[in-house]
PDB file of C-alpha atoms in Angstrom:
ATOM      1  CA  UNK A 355     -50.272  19.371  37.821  1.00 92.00           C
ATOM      2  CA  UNK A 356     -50.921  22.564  35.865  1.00 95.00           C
ATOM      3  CA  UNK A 357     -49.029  24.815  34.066  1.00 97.00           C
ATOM      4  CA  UNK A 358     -49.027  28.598  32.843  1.00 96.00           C
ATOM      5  CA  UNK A 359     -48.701  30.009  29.524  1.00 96.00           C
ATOM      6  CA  UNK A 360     -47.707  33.535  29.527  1.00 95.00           C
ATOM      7  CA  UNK A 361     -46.923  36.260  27.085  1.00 93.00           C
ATOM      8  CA  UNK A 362     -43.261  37.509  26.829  1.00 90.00           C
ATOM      9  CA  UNK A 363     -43.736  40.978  26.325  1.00 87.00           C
ATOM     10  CA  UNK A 364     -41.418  43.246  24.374  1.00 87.00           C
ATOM     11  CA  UNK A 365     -38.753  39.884  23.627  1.00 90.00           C
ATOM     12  CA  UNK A 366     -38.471  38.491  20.252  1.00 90.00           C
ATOM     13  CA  UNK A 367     -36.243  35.678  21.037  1.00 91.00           C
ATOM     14  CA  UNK A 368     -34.913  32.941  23.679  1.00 90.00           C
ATOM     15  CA  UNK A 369     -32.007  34.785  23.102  1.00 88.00           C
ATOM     16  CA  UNK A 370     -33.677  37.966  24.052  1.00 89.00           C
ATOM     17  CA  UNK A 371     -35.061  36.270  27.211  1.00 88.00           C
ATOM     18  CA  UNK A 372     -32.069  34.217  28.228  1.00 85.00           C
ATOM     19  CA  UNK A 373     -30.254  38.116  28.141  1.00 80.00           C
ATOM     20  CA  UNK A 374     -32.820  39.730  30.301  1.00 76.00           C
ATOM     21  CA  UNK A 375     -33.717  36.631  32.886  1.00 66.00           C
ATOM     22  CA  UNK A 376     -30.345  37.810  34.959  1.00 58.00           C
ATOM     23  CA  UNK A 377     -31.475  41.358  35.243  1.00 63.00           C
ATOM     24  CA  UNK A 378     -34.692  42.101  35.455  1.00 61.00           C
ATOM     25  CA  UNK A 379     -34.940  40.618  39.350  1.00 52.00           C
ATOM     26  CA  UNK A 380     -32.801  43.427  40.251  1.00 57.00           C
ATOM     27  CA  UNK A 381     -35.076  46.588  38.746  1.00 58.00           C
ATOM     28  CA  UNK A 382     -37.699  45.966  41.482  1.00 58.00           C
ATOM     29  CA  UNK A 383     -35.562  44.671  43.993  1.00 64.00           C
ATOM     30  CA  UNK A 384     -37.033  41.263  43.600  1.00 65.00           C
ATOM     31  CA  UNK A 385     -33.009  39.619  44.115  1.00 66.00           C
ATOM     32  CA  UNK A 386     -33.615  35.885  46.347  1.00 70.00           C
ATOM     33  CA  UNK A 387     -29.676  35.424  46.894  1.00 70.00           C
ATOM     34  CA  UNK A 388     -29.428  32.446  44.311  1.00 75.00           C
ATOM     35  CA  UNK A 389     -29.564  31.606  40.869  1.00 78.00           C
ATOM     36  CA  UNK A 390     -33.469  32.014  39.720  1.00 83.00           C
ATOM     37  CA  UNK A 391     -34.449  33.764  37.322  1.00 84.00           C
ATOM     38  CA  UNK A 392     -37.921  35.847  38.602  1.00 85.00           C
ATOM     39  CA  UNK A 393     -41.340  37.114  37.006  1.00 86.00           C
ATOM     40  CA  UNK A 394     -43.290  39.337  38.795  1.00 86.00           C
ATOM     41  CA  UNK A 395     -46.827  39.618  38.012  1.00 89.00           C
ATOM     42  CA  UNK A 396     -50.157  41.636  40.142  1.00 89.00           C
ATOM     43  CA  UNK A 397     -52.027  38.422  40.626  1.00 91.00           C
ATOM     44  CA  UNK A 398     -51.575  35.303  42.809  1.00 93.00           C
ATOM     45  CA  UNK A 399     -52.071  32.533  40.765  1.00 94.00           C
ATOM     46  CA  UNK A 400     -55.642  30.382  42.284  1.00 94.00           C
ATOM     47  CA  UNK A 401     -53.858  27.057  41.262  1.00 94.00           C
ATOM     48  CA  UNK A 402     -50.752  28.088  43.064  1.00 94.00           C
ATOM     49  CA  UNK A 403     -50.600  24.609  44.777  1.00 93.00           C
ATOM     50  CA  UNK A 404     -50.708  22.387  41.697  1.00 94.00           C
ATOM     51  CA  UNK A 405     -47.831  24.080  39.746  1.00 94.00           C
ATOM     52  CA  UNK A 406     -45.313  24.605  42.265  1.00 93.00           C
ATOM     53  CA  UNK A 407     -42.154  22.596  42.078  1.00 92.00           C
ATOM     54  CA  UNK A 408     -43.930  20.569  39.479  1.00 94.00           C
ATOM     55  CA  UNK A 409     -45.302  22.909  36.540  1.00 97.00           C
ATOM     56  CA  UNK A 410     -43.650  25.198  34.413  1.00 97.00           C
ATOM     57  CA  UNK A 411     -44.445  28.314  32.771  1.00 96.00           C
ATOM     58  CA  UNK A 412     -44.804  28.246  29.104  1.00 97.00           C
ATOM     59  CA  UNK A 413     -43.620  32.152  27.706  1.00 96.00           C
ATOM     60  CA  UNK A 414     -44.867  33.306  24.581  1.00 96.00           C
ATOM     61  CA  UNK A 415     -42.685  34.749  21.883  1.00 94.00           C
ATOM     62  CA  UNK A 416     -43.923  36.343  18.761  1.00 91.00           C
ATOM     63  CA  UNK A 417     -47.154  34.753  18.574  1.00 92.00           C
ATOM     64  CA  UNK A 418     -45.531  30.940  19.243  1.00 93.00           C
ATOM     65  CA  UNK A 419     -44.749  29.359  22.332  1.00 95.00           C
ATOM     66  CA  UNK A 420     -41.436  28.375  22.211  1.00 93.00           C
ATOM     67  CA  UNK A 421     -39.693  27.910  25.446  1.00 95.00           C
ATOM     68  CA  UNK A 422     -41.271  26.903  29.608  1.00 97.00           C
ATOM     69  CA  UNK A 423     -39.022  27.098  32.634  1.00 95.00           C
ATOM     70  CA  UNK A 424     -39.879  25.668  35.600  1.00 97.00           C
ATOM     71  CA  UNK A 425     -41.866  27.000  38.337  1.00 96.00           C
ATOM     72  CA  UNK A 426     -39.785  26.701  41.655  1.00 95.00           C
ATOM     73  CA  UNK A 427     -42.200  28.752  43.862  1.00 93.00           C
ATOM     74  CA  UNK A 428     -44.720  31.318  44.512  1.00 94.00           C
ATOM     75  CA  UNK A 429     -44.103  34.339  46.375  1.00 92.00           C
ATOM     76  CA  UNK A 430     -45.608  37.585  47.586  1.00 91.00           C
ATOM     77  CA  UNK A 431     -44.113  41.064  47.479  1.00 89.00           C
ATOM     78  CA  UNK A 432     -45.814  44.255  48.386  1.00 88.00           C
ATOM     79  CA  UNK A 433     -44.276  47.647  47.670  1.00 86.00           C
ATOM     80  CA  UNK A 434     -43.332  50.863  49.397  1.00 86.00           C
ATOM     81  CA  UNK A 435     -46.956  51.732  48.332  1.00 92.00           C
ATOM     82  CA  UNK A 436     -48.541  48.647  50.418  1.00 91.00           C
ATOM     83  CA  UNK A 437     -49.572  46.993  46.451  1.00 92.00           C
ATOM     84  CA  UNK A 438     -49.208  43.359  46.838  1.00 92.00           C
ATOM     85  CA  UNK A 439     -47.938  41.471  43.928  1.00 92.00           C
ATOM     86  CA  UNK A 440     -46.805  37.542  42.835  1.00 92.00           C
ATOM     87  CA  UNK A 441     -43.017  36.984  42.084  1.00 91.00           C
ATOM     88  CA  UNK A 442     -42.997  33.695  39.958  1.00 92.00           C
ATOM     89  CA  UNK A 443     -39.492  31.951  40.768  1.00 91.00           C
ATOM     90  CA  UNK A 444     -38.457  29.793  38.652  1.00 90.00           C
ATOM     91  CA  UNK A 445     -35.260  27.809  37.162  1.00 90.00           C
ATOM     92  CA  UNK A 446     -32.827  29.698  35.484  1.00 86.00           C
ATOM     93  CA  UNK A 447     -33.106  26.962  32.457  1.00 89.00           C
ATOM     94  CA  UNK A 448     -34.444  27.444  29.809  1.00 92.00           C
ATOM     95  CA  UNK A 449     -36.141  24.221  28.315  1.00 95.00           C
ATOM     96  CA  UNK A 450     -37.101  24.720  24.054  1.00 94.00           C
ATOM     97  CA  UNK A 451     -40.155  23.166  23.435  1.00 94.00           C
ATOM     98  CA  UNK A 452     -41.664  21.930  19.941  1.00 92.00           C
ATOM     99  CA  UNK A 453     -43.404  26.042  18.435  1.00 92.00           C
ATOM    100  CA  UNK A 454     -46.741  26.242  19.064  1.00 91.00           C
ATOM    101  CA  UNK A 455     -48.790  29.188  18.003  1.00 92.00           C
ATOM    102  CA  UNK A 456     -50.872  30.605  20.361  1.00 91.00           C
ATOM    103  CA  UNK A 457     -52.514  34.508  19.915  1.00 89.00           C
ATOM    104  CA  UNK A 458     -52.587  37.081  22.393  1.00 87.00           C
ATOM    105  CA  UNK A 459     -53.797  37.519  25.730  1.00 88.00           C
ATOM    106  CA  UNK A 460     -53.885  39.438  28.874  1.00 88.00           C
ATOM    107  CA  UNK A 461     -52.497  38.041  32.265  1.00 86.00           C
ATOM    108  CA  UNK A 462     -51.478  34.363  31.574  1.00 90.00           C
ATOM    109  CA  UNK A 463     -53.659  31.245  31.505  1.00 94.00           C
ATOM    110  CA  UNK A 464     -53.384  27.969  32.409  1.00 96.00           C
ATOM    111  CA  UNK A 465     -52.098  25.044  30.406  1.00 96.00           C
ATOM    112  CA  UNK A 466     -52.988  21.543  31.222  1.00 96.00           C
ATOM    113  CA  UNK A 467     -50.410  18.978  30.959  1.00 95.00           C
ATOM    114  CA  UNK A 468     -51.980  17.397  27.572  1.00 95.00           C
ATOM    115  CA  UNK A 469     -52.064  20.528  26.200  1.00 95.00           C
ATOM    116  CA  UNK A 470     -48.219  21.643  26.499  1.00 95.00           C
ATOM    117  CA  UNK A 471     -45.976  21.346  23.735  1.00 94.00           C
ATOM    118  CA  UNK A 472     -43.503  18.762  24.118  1.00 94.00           C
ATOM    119  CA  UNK A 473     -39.449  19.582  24.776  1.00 93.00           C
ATOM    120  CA  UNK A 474     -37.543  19.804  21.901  1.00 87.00           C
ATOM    121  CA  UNK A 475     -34.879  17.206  22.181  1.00 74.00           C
ATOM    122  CA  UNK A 476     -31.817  18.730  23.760  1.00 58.00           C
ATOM    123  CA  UNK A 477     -29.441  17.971  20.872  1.00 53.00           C
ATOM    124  CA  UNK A 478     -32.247  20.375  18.840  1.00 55.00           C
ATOM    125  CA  UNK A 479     -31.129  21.853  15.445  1.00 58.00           C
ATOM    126  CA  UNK A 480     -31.201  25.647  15.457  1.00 59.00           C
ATOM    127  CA  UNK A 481     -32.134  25.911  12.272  1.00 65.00           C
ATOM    128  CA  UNK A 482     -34.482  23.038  12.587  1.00 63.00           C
ATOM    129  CA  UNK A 483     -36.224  25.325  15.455  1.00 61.00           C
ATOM    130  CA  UNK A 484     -36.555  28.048  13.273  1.00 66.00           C
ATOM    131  CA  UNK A 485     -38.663  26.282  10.683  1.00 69.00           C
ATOM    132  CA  UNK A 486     -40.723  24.578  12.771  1.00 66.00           C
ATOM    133  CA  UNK A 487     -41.292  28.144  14.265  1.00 64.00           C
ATOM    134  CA  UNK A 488     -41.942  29.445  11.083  1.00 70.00           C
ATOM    135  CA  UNK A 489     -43.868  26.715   9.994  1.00 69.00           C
ATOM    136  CA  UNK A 490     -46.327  27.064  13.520  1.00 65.00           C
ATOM    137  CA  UNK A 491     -46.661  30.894  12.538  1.00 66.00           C
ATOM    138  CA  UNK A 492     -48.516  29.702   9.046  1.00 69.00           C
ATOM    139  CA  UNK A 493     -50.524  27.215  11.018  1.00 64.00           C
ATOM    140  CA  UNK A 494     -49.589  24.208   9.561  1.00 62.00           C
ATOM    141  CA  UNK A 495     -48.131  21.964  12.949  1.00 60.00           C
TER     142      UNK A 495
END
């Protein structure tokens, strides 16, 4: 199983993200008739067989990852223009992990198992989340 870490451009929150997840699908048309929430990206991922319906991708927040929802499926999409692109369907949930800082990047990368940051525990203190993000920005967990 492998996993995929990817940046969560122009959000500064889980709140942020949980707000957008429901709309976004629908400004490229990318709507699969149930409750998913969809990322749409211009490559096919090579490891496409080892995270689907078992890995989860890990998004990025301010310089910490912070949250991973799971990756349902893979599928392809090409527009009016004959461009063929990766729509990354995943579960609408959105599972805190422990903050882990991680700097930028282009594209996503791939995340092995031992690597991830573990789930917060789902009775998580807000406030506990926010200095433990705080605390990952300075680099010391």
């Amino acid at each position: 199983m492998i996993h995929m870490v990817k940046l969560c451009v122009g959000v500064s929150s889980i709140e942020e993200l949980e707000g957008y997840r429901n709309e976004r699908a629908h400004w490229w048309g990318a709507d699969y008739g149930e409750d998913v929430h969809v990322h749409r990206t211009r490559m096919m991922p090579k490891r496409a067989e080892e995270m689907v319906g078992q890995g989860s991708i890990y998004w990025v927040i301010a310089g910490v990852i912070c949250c991973r929802q799971p990756i349902l499926r893979l599928a392809t999409h090409a527009d009016d223009e004959g461009k063929n692109y990766c729509d990354i369907v995943m579960s609408p949930e959105l599972v805190r992990t422990v903050p882990y800082p991680k700097r930028p990047f282009q594209g996503w990368r791939y995340l092995e198992t031992k690597d991830a940051p573990p789930d917060l525990a789902a009775n998580g203190n807000d406030d506990a989340m926010e200095l433990a993000a705080d605390l990952a920005k300075l680099g010391l967990i």
